[in-house]
């Protein structure tokens, strides 16, 4: 049975030795620059093999944050927010920073001050960022200076912003690397030093809002998903129970956090859950730097990884070219989410790794709700996590309908959008996910697509599920990836990426050659009304930061 509480329970004192244990490690992908350090002469007398070992010793050359310091620094940041910047209980505070040591300090500091954390995707356009800042009425924001300050300055005057708190990359580095790069005292470190040892006295209840997580949905307009301390903690407890079911143990694991903390996958599985499980978490700032990702696995030896399909594709590409350069054998549990994991991608990575990738499912509005238990349920996202109830609503003759879920992890609603909230949350608490799903034997489900994006009516009102067509397309040996959208005249349109063709000119020529072959293939494998009216060939499919195909971009060009 899940215990009620707040996210701040994750920071409770654990005893002298437990508090000294490392909670977070920042992977900057760099070796120690020993030849430029004050002790370089002494180190240079060592044999070359020992010098290399010193450069790459796991954790000794990386920035670290202990459980005890996380609690102390987040308290100092909370005090600074209230006393220096006037942040009030219930006020929204922005976070625009990659997965770095500063994130958990600021995130929990905001909540200790009674505020609401609003993680922001750094890939937002200036226009979209301005919309979010205005919608949430964000007056204070914490960000990485060199990367995002210029973007913020472009729109500052069009928003309620009053306070900008900055940090820099050296705030996540160990002392020897800071010496090498020339440490700059950031505003963040000066605040922590000034208010270290101070504590705020704010009563936080389980039903207080802890997080606003912005999503664009299908309208393109930002919507702030409201999560309370209670909903986030309950989801972390369910994820902790899941990883135990998969064979991991509290207090012994190392999580690799490359899923961004502005996404529910990153927050739920790679921030809240590791803290609850008393684990160590290795922070990866750029999820698409695949060599850095593999280097982190090789040297930091993580046991648990939650990623998305394009990461498995990227890691396999690097590994297949130079398999001796990396060692991923420490991984015990690998989970994929965000979008469907292709059969070929799964098979390729599993062959190099030696284990089974589990697929999971979640959404900003509902948290992490499903996961495979064995990795054998190909094409499915597994059974519900503990205390999740599911139904397939308004199913058709193919047993396909909308997935609806009921749990404590569900959002309270959309920020200041009661009408949109009423469209997805029923009066008795069921979340209408908007995802088309099919129930399998044993309670496992398969996601077929989005109600709004992955289904259409044919010429005679037949239901056409794009998932079926996409599976037929990628089963063709010439096709690497495929996405299907609604086209003109009640016919669908297909977008494909060819296998092993990189050159633009060669791609065009090869596509012209293959067109009649693909037409014949589709006619033989699909009913006539399901055959795409047009097939387009792209270098790559448009995707968001989590690797999900942007079908609205494809629809606009179909």
Coordinates of C-alpha atoms in Angstrom, one line a residue:
X1 CA 0.0 0.0 0.0
X2 CA 1.4 3.4 -1.0
X3 CA 2.1 5.9 1.8
X4 CA 0.8 9.4 1.6
X5 CA 3.2 12.3 1.9
X6 CA 5.0 14.9 -0.1
X7 CA 8.0 14.8 -2.5
X8 CA 10.0 16.5 0.3
X9 CA 9.9 13.2 2.2
X10 CA 12.5 12.0 -0.4
X11 CA 15.0 14.4 1.3
X12 CA 14.4 13.3 4.9
X13 CA 17.7 12.7 6.9
X14 CA 18.9 9.1 6.5
X15 CA 21.5 9.0 9.2
X16 CA 25.2 10.0 9.2
X17 CA 26.6 7.5 6.7
X18 CA 23.6 7.3 4.5
X19 CA 23.5 11.1 4.1
X20 CA 27.1 11.0 2.9
X21 CA 26.3 8.7 0.1
X22 CA 26.2 10.1 -3.4
X23 CA 22.7 10.9 -4.8
X24 CA 23.7 12.4 -8.1
X25 CA 26.7 12.3 -10.4
X26 CA 27.2 14.7 -13.4
X27 CA 28.6 13.1 -16.5
X28 CA 30.4 15.8 -18.5
X29 CA 32.1 13.2 -20.7
X30 CA 35.6 14.5 -20.0
X31 CA 38.7 13.0 -18.5
X32 CA 40.6 14.7 -15.8
X33 CA 43.1 17.2 -17.4
X34 CA 45.9 16.1 -15.2
X35 CA 48.6 17.7 -17.4
X36 CA 47.2 21.1 -16.6
X37 CA 46.8 20.7 -12.8
X38 CA 49.1 22.0 -10.1
X39 CA 50.2 18.4 -9.3
X40 CA 50.8 17.5 -12.9
X41 CA 54.6 17.1 -12.4
X42 CA 54.1 14.5 -9.7
X43 CA 51.4 12.7 -11.7
X44 CA 53.6 12.7 -14.9
X45 CA 56.2 10.5 -13.1
X46 CA 53.6 7.7 -12.9
X47 CA 53.5 5.1 -15.6
X48 CA 51.2 6.0 -18.6
X49 CA 48.7 3.2 -17.7
X50 CA 48.3 4.6 -14.2
X51 CA 47.9 8.2 -15.5
X52 CA 45.1 7.0 -17.8
X53 CA 43.4 5.2 -14.9
X54 CA 43.5 8.4 -12.8
X55 CA 42.0 10.3 -15.8
X56 CA 39.1 7.9 -16.1
X57 CA 38.5 6.6 -12.6
X58 CA 34.7 6.2 -12.1
X59 CA 33.3 9.1 -10.1
X60 CA 36.6 10.6 -9.0
X61 CA 36.7 12.8 -12.0
X62 CA 33.0 13.7 -11.9
X63 CA 30.9 16.3 -10.0
X64 CA 28.9 14.7 -7.2
X65 CA 26.0 15.6 -4.9
X66 CA 25.4 13.7 -1.7
X67 CA 22.0 13.0 -0.1
X68 CA 22.9 15.3 2.8
X69 CA 24.1 18.2 0.6
X70 CA 21.0 17.9 -1.6
X71 CA 18.9 18.5 1.5
X72 CA 21.1 21.4 2.8
X73 CA 21.5 23.1 -0.6
X74 CA 17.9 22.9 -1.5
X75 CA 17.0 24.5 1.9
X76 CA 19.5 27.3 1.2
X77 CA 17.9 27.8 -2.3
X78 CA 14.4 27.8 -0.8
X79 CA 15.5 30.5 1.7
X80 CA 17.0 32.6 -1.1
X81 CA 13.8 32.4 -3.1
X82 CA 11.6 33.6 -0.2
X83 CA 13.9 36.1 1.4
X84 CA 15.8 37.6 -1.6
X85 CA 13.3 37.2 -4.5
X86 CA 10.0 37.3 -2.6
X87 CA 8.6 34.0 -3.9
X88 CA 5.3 33.2 -2.2
X89 CA 3.5 29.9 -1.5
X90 CA 1.8 28.7 -4.7
X91 CA 4.0 30.9 -7.0
X92 CA 5.3 29.3 -10.2
X93 CA 9.1 29.3 -10.6
X94 CA 10.7 28.3 -14.0
X95 CA 13.5 25.8 -14.4
X96 CA 15.4 26.0 -17.7
X97 CA 18.4 23.7 -17.2
X98 CA 19.5 20.3 -18.6
X99 CA 20.1 17.3 -16.3
X100 CA 22.8 18.7 -14.1
X101 CA 23.5 18.8 -10.3
X102 CA 21.8 22.1 -10.0
X103 CA 18.4 20.8 -11.2
X104 CA 17.5 18.7 -8.1
X105 CA 18.7 21.4 -5.8
X106 CA 16.6 24.1 -7.4
X107 CA 13.6 21.7 -8.0
X108 CA 13.3 20.7 -4.4
X109 CA 14.2 24.2 -3.2
X110 CA 11.3 25.6 -5.1
X111 CA 9.0 23.1 -3.4
X112 CA 10.4 23.7 0.0
X113 CA 9.6 27.4 -0.4
X114 CA 6.0 26.4 -1.1
X115 CA 6.4 27.2 -4.8
X116 CA 5.4 25.2 -7.9
X117 CA 8.3 24.0 -10.1
X118 CA 7.8 24.6 -13.9
X119 CA 10.5 22.7 -15.9
X120 CA 10.9 24.3 -19.3
X121 CA 12.1 22.6 -22.5
X122 CA 15.2 24.5 -23.7
X123 CA 14.2 23.7 -27.2
X124 CA 11.1 25.8 -27.0
X125 CA 10.9 28.6 -29.6
X126 CA 11.0 32.1 -28.1
X127 CA 7.4 32.6 -29.0
X128 CA 6.3 29.4 -27.3
X129 CA 8.4 30.1 -24.2
X130 CA 6.8 33.5 -23.9
X131 CA 3.3 31.9 -24.0
X132 CA 4.3 29.5 -21.2
X133 CA 5.8 32.2 -19.0
X134 CA 2.6 34.3 -19.4
X135 CA 0.3 31.4 -18.9
X136 CA 1.9 30.3 -15.7
X137 CA 2.6 33.9 -14.6
X138 CA 6.3 33.0 -14.0
X139 CA 8.1 35.9 -12.3
X140 CA 11.3 34.0 -11.2
X141 CA 13.3 31.6 -13.4
X142 CA 16.5 29.6 -12.9
X143 CA 18.5 28.8 -16.0
X144 CA 21.9 27.9 -17.5
X145 CA 23.4 31.2 -18.5
X146 CA 25.5 30.6 -21.6
X147 CA 22.9 28.3 -23.2
X148 CA 19.5 30.0 -22.6
X149 CA 20.0 33.6 -21.3
X150 CA 20.1 35.2 -24.7
X151 CA 16.8 33.5 -25.7
X152 CA 15.1 34.7 -22.5
X153 CA 16.4 38.3 -23.0
X154 CA 14.6 38.4 -26.4
X155 CA 11.2 38.0 -24.8
X156 CA 11.7 39.2 -21.2
X157 CA 9.8 42.4 -21.7
X158 CA 6.7 40.5 -23.0
X159 CA 6.5 38.4 -19.9
X160 CA 5.9 38.9 -16.1
X161 CA 9.6 38.0 -15.4
X162 CA 11.2 39.9 -12.6
X163 CA 14.0 37.7 -11.4
X164 CA 16.5 35.6 -13.4
X165 CA 18.8 33.4 -11.4
X166 CA 21.7 32.0 -13.4
X167 CA 24.1 29.1 -13.1
X168 CA 27.0 27.8 -15.2
X169 CA 28.5 24.5 -16.3
X170 CA 31.3 24.7 -13.7
X171 CA 28.7 24.4 -10.9
X172 CA 28.4 20.7 -11.8
X173 CA 32.1 20.0 -12.1
X174 CA 34.5 18.7 -9.4
X175 CA 37.2 21.0 -8.0
X176 CA 40.0 19.8 -10.2
X177 CA 38.0 20.5 -13.4
X178 CA 36.9 23.9 -12.0
X179 CA 40.6 24.8 -11.6
X180 CA 41.2 23.8 -15.2
X181 CA 38.3 25.7 -16.7
X182 CA 38.8 28.7 -14.4
X183 CA 36.0 28.7 -11.9
X184 CA 33.5 31.5 -12.2
X185 CA 31.3 32.1 -9.2
X186 CA 27.8 31.9 -10.5
X187 CA 24.9 33.7 -9.0
X188 CA 23.6 30.2 -7.9
X189 CA 26.7 29.3 -6.0
X190 CA 26.8 32.7 -4.3
X191 CA 23.2 32.3 -3.1
X192 CA 23.9 28.8 -1.7
X193 CA 27.0 30.2 0.1
X194 CA 25.1 33.2 1.5
X195 CA 22.1 31.2 2.8
X196 CA 23.7 27.9 3.7
X197 CA 22.4 26.5 6.9
X198 CA 19.1 28.5 6.7
X199 CA 15.7 26.8 6.6
X200 CA 12.3 28.1 5.6
X201 CA 9.3 27.3 7.7
X202 CA 6.5 26.5 5.2
X203 CA 3.9 23.8 5.8
X204 CA 3.6 21.6 2.7
X205 CA 0.6 19.3 2.4
X206 CA 0.2 16.2 0.1
X207 CA -2.6 18.0 -1.9
X208 CA -0.4 21.1 -2.6
X209 CA 0.6 21.6 -6.2
X210 CA 4.2 20.6 -6.7
X211 CA 4.6 20.7 -10.5
X212 CA 3.3 22.3 -13.7
X213 CA 4.4 20.3 -16.7
X214 CA 3.7 22.0 -20.0
X215 CA 2.5 20.1 -23.0
X216 CA 1.2 21.4 -26.3
X217 CA -1.3 18.6 -26.9
X218 CA -2.9 18.5 -30.3
X219 CA -3.9 22.2 -30.4
X220 CA -0.3 23.5 -30.3
X221 CA -1.2 25.9 -27.4
X222 CA 0.7 25.3 -24.1
X223 CA -1.3 23.6 -21.4
X224 CA 0.1 23.3 -17.9
X225 CA -0.5 19.8 -16.4
X226 CA -1.1 20.1 -12.6
X227 CA 0.5 17.5 -10.4
X228 CA 0.4 17.5 -6.6
X229 CA 3.0 16.2 -4.2
X230 CA 0.6 13.3 -3.5
X231 CA 0.3 12.3 -7.2
X232 CA 4.0 12.5 -7.9
X233 CA 5.0 10.6 -4.8
X234 CA 2.4 7.8 -5.5
X235 CA 3.8 7.4 -9.0
X236 CA 7.3 7.2 -7.7
X237 CA 6.2 4.5 -5.2
X238 CA 4.6 2.5 -8.1
X239 CA 7.8 2.8 -10.2
X240 CA 9.9 1.7 -7.2
X241 CA 7.7 -1.4 -6.8
X242 CA 8.1 -2.0 -10.6
X243 CA 11.9 -2.0 -10.6
X244 CA 11.9 -4.3 -7.6
X245 CA 9.6 -6.6 -9.5
X246 CA 12.2 -6.5 -12.3
X247 CA 14.9 -7.6 -10.0
X248 CA 16.6 -4.4 -8.7
X249 CA 17.2 -3.7 -5.0
X250 CA 16.9 -0.5 -2.8
X251 CA 20.2 1.0 -1.9
X252 CA 22.2 -0.9 -4.5
X253 CA 21.4 0.5 -7.9
X254 CA 22.8 3.2 -10.2
X255 CA 20.3 4.9 -12.5
X256 CA 21.3 6.6 -15.8
X257 CA 19.3 9.7 -16.2
X258 CA 19.3 10.9 -19.8
X259 CA 15.6 11.4 -20.2
X260 CA 15.2 15.1 -19.8
X261 CA 13.8 16.4 -16.5
X262 CA 11.3 18.7 -18.4
X263 CA 9.5 15.4 -19.3
X264 CA 7.4 13.2 -17.1
X265 CA 9.6 10.2 -18.0
X266 CA 12.7 11.9 -16.6
X267 CA 11.1 13.3 -13.5
X268 CA 9.1 10.1 -12.5
X269 CA 11.6 7.4 -13.4
X270 CA 15.0 9.1 -13.1
X271 CA 14.5 11.7 -10.3
X272 CA 11.8 10.8 -7.9
X273 CA 12.1 7.0 -8.1
X274 CA 15.9 6.7 -7.6
X275 CA 15.7 9.0 -4.5
X276 CA 12.9 6.8 -3.1
X277 CA 15.0 3.7 -3.9
X278 CA 18.1 5.2 -2.2
X279 CA 20.0 4.9 -5.5
X280 CA 22.8 6.8 -7.2
X281 CA 21.8 8.7 -10.4
X282 CA 24.2 9.6 -13.2
X283 CA 23.0 12.8 -14.9
X284 CA 23.4 13.1 -18.7
X285 CA 22.8 16.7 -20.0
X286 CA 22.4 15.8 -23.7
X287 CA 20.3 12.7 -24.4
X288 CA 21.4 12.6 -28.0
X289 CA 25.1 12.5 -27.5
X290 CA 25.3 8.7 -28.0
X291 CA 29.1 8.3 -27.5
X292 CA 28.9 10.2 -24.2
X293 CA 25.9 8.0 -23.2
X294 CA 27.9 4.9 -23.9
X295 CA 31.0 6.3 -22.2
X296 CA 28.9 7.0 -19.1
X297 CA 27.6 3.4 -19.1
X298 CA 31.1 2.1 -19.5
X299 CA 32.7 4.0 -16.7
X300 CA 29.9 4.8 -14.3
X301 CA 28.4 1.2 -14.5
X302 CA 24.7 2.0 -14.2
X303 CA 22.2 -0.8 -13.7
X304 CA 19.0 0.9 -14.8
X305 CA 18.3 2.9 -17.9
X306 CA 15.0 4.4 -19.2
X307 CA 15.4 5.8 -22.7
X308 CA 13.5 6.4 -25.9
X309 CA 13.7 4.6 -29.3
X310 CA 16.1 7.0 -31.0
X311 CA 18.6 6.5 -28.2
X312 CA 18.6 2.8 -28.7
X313 CA 19.1 3.4 -32.4
X314 CA 21.9 5.8 -31.8
X315 CA 23.7 3.6 -29.3
X316 CA 23.4 0.6 -31.5
X317 CA 24.9 2.5 -34.4
X318 CA 27.9 3.6 -32.4
X319 CA 28.3 0.2 -30.8
X320 CA 28.1 -1.8 -34.0
X321 CA 31.0 0.3 -35.5
X322 CA 33.3 -0.1 -32.5
X323 CA 32.0 -2.7 -30.1
X324 CA 35.3 -3.1 -28.2
X325 CA 35.3 0.6 -27.2
X326 CA 32.4 0.4 -24.8
X327 CA 31.1 -2.0 -22.1
X328 CA 27.3 -2.0 -21.4
X329 CA 27.2 -5.2 -19.4
X330 CA 26.4 -3.4 -16.1
X331 CA 22.9 -2.7 -17.4
X332 CA 20.3 -5.0 -15.8
X333 CA 17.1 -3.2 -16.7
X334 CA 16.5 -1.2 -19.9
X335 CA 13.1 0.4 -20.5
X336 CA 11.9 2.3 -23.6
X337 CA 9.1 4.8 -23.7
X338 CA 7.8 7.9 -25.4
X339 CA 7.0 6.2 -28.7
X340 CA 6.9 2.7 -30.2
X341 CA 10.1 0.7 -30.2
X342 CA 10.7 -0.8 -33.6
X343 CA 11.2 -4.6 -33.8
X344 CA 14.4 -4.1 -35.7
X345 CA 15.7 -1.5 -33.2
X346 CA 14.8 -3.8 -30.3
X347 CA 16.5 -6.9 -31.9
X348 CA 19.7 -5.0 -32.8
X349 CA 20.3 -3.5 -29.3
X350 CA 19.3 -6.7 -27.5
X351 CA 21.8 -8.7 -29.6
X352 CA 24.7 -6.4 -28.5
X353 CA 23.5 -6.0 -24.9
X354 CA 22.3 -9.5 -24.1
X355 CA 19.2 -8.6 -22.2
X356 CA 15.5 -7.8 -23.0
X357 CA 14.3 -4.2 -23.4
X358 CA 10.9 -3.6 -21.7
X359 CA 8.5 -1.1 -23.2
X360 CA 6.6 1.3 -20.9
X361 CA 3.9 3.8 -21.3
X362 CA 3.0 7.1 -19.6
X363 CA 1.8 10.6 -20.3
X364 CA 2.2 14.0 -18.8
X365 CA -1.4 13.9 -17.5
X366 CA -1.2 10.5 -15.9
X367 CA 2.4 9.7 -15.0
X368 CA 4.0 6.4 -15.7
X369 CA 1.2 3.8 -15.8
X370 CA 2.3 0.7 -17.8
X371 CA 5.3 -1.4 -18.4
X372 CA 6.3 -4.8 -19.7
X373 CA 7.5 -7.3 -17.1
X374 CA 9.4 -9.7 -19.3
X375 CA 10.3 -7.9 -22.5
X376 CA 8.7 -10.7 -24.5
X377 CA 5.4 -8.9 -25.1
X378 CA 6.4 -7.5 -28.5
X379 CA 4.2 -4.7 -29.7
X380 CA 2.7 -4.1 -26.3
X381 CA 3.5 -1.6 -23.5
X382 CA 2.7 -4.2 -20.8
X383 CA 0.4 -4.3 -17.8
X384 CA -0.7 -1.4 -15.5
X385 CA 1.5 -0.5 -12.6
X386 CA 0.1 -1.1 -9.1
X387 CA -3.0 0.8 -8.2
X388 CA -3.8 1.7 -11.9
X389 CA -7.2 0.7 -13.3
X390 CA -7.7 0.6 -17.1
X391 CA -10.6 0.3 -19.5
X392 CA -10.8 0.3 -23.3
X393 CA -13.6 2.8 -23.9
X394 CA -16.0 2.5 -26.9
X395 CA -14.1 -0.4 -28.5
X396 CA -15.0 -1.5 -32.0
X397 CA -15.1 -4.9 -33.7
X398 CA -11.3 -5.1 -33.6
X399 CA -11.4 -4.5 -29.8
X400 CA -9.7 -1.1 -30.3
X401 CA -10.9 1.9 -28.4
X402 CA -9.6 4.8 -26.3
X403 CA -7.5 3.9 -23.3
X404 CA -8.8 5.4 -20.1
X405 CA -7.0 5.1 -16.7
X406 CA -7.8 5.7 -13.1
X407 CA -5.1 6.2 -10.5
X408 CA -3.7 8.5 -7.8
X409 CA -1.0 9.5 -10.3
X410 CA -3.5 11.4 -12.5
X411 CA -3.2 15.2 -12.8
X412 CA -5.6 17.5 -11.1
X413 CA -6.3 19.3 -14.4
X414 CA -4.8 21.8 -16.8
X415 CA -3.7 25.2 -15.3
X416 CA -6.4 27.8 -15.7
X417 CA -8.2 25.7 -18.4
X418 CA -11.4 24.2 -16.9
X419 CA -13.0 23.4 -20.3
X420 CA -9.9 21.5 -21.6
X421 CA -9.7 19.7 -18.2
X422 CA -13.4 18.6 -18.5
X423 CA -12.6 17.1 -22.0
X424 CA -10.1 14.7 -20.6
X425 CA -11.0 14.1 -16.9
X426 CA -14.4 12.6 -16.2
X427 CA -16.5 13.5 -13.1
X428 CA -15.5 10.3 -11.4
X429 CA -11.7 10.7 -12.1
X430 CA -11.1 8.7 -15.3
X431 CA -8.4 10.1 -17.5
X432 CA -9.2 10.0 -21.2
X433 CA -5.7 9.5 -22.6
X434 CA -6.6 10.1 -26.3
X435 CA -4.6 7.0 -27.2
X436 CA -6.1 4.2 -29.2
X437 CA -5.4 0.9 -27.5
X438 CA -6.1 -2.8 -27.7
X439 CA -6.4 -5.2 -24.7
X440 CA -4.2 -8.3 -24.9
X441 CA -4.3 -11.5 -22.9
X442 CA -3.3 -11.0 -19.3
X443 CA -4.2 -7.3 -19.1
X444 CA -1.4 -6.1 -21.3
X445 CA -2.2 -3.4 -23.8
X446 CA -0.9 -2.4 -27.2
X447 CA -1.0 1.3 -28.2
X448 CA -2.4 1.7 -31.7
X449 CA -2.0 5.4 -32.0
X450 CA -3.7 8.7 -31.1
X451 CA -7.5 9.1 -31.5
X452 CA -6.8 12.5 -33.1
X453 CA -3.8 11.6 -35.2
X454 CA -3.7 7.8 -36.0
X455 CA -7.2 7.0 -37.2
X456 CA -9.5 8.2 -40.0
X457 CA -12.7 7.2 -41.8
X458 CA -12.4 5.7 -45.3
X459 CA -14.5 6.4 -48.3
X460 CA -17.4 4.3 -46.9
X461 CA -16.8 5.3 -43.3
X462 CA -14.5 2.3 -42.7
X463 CA -12.1 2.8 -39.8
X464 CA -8.5 3.0 -40.9
X465 CA -5.8 2.6 -38.2
X466 CA -2.5 4.0 -39.3
X467 CA -0.6 1.7 -37.0
X468 CA -1.6 -1.3 -39.2
X469 CA -0.3 0.4 -42.3
X470 CA 2.9 1.5 -40.6
X471 CA 3.7 -2.0 -39.5
X472 CA 3.2 -3.3 -43.1
X473 CA 5.5 -0.6 -44.4
X474 CA 8.4 -1.2 -42.0
X475 CA 8.1 -4.9 -42.6
X476 CA 9.4 -4.2 -46.1
X477 CA 13.2 -4.6 -46.3
X478 CA 13.6 -1.4 -48.3
X479 CA 12.0 0.8 -45.6
X480 CA 13.7 1.8 -42.3
X481 CA 10.9 4.0 -40.8
X482 CA 7.4 5.0 -41.7
X483 CA 4.6 7.3 -40.6
X484 CA 1.1 7.5 -41.9
X485 CA -1.3 10.5 -41.7
X486 CA -4.6 11.5 -43.0
X487 CA -4.4 12.8 -46.6
X488 CA -6.9 14.1 -49.1
X489 CA -10.1 12.5 -50.5
X490 CA -10.5 10.2 -47.5
X491 CA -7.3 8.5 -48.3
X492 CA -4.1 8.3 -46.1
X493 CA -0.6 9.5 -47.0
X494 CA 2.6 7.7 -46.1
X495 CA 6.1 9.1 -45.3
X496 CA 9.0 6.7 -45.4
X497 CA 12.7 6.6 -44.7
X498 CA 14.7 4.2 -46.9
X499 CA 17.2 1.8 -45.6
X500 CA 20.9 2.5 -46.2
X501 CA 20.5 5.5 -48.5
X502 CA 22.1 8.7 -47.2
X503 CA 22.9 10.7 -50.3
X504 CA 20.0 13.0 -51.4
X505 CA 20.4 12.4 -55.1
X506 CA 20.7 8.6 -54.7
X507 CA 17.7 8.6 -52.4
X508 CA 15.5 10.3 -55.0
X509 CA 16.7 7.9 -57.7
X510 CA 16.2 4.8 -55.5
X511 CA 12.7 6.0 -54.5
X512 CA 11.6 6.4 -58.1
X513 CA 12.8 2.9 -58.8
X514 CA 11.0 1.5 -55.8
X515 CA 7.7 3.3 -56.2
X516 CA 6.0 0.6 -58.4
X517 CA 7.4 -2.1 -56.2
X518 CA 6.1 -0.5 -53.0
X519 CA 2.7 0.1 -54.6
X520 CA 2.4 -3.6 -55.5
X521 CA 3.6 -4.6 -52.1
X522 CA 1.0 -2.4 -50.3
X523 CA -1.8 -3.6 -52.6
X524 CA -0.9 -7.2 -51.8
X525 CA -0.9 -6.6 -48.0
X526 CA -3.7 -4.1 -47.4
X527 CA -7.3 -3.7 -48.3
X528 CA -7.7 -1.2 -51.2
X529 CA -9.1 1.7 -49.0
X530 CA -6.1 1.4 -46.7
X531 CA -3.5 1.8 -49.4
X532 CA -1.9 5.3 -49.1
X533 CA -2.9 7.7 -51.9
X534 CA 0.6 9.1 -51.9
X535 CA 4.0 7.9 -50.6
X536 CA 6.6 10.5 -49.7
X537 CA 10.3 9.7 -49.1
X538 CA 12.2 11.7 -46.5
X539 CA 15.8 11.8 -45.2
X540 CA 14.4 11.4 -41.7
X541 CA 11.0 11.8 -39.9
X542 CA 10.4 15.0 -37.9
X543 CA 10.6 14.2 -34.2
X544 CA 10.4 16.0 -30.8
X545 CA 13.1 16.0 -28.1
X546 CA 11.9 12.6 -26.9
X547 CA 12.0 11.0 -30.3
X548 CA 8.3 11.0 -31.0
X549 CA 7.2 11.5 -34.6
X550 CA 5.6 14.9 -35.1
X551 CA 2.6 13.9 -37.2
X552 CA 1.1 17.4 -37.2
X553 CA 4.2 18.5 -39.2
X554 CA 3.6 15.7 -41.7
X555 CA -0.1 16.4 -42.0
X556 CA 0.6 20.1 -42.8
X557 CA 2.6 18.9 -45.9
X558 CA 0.4 16.0 -47.0

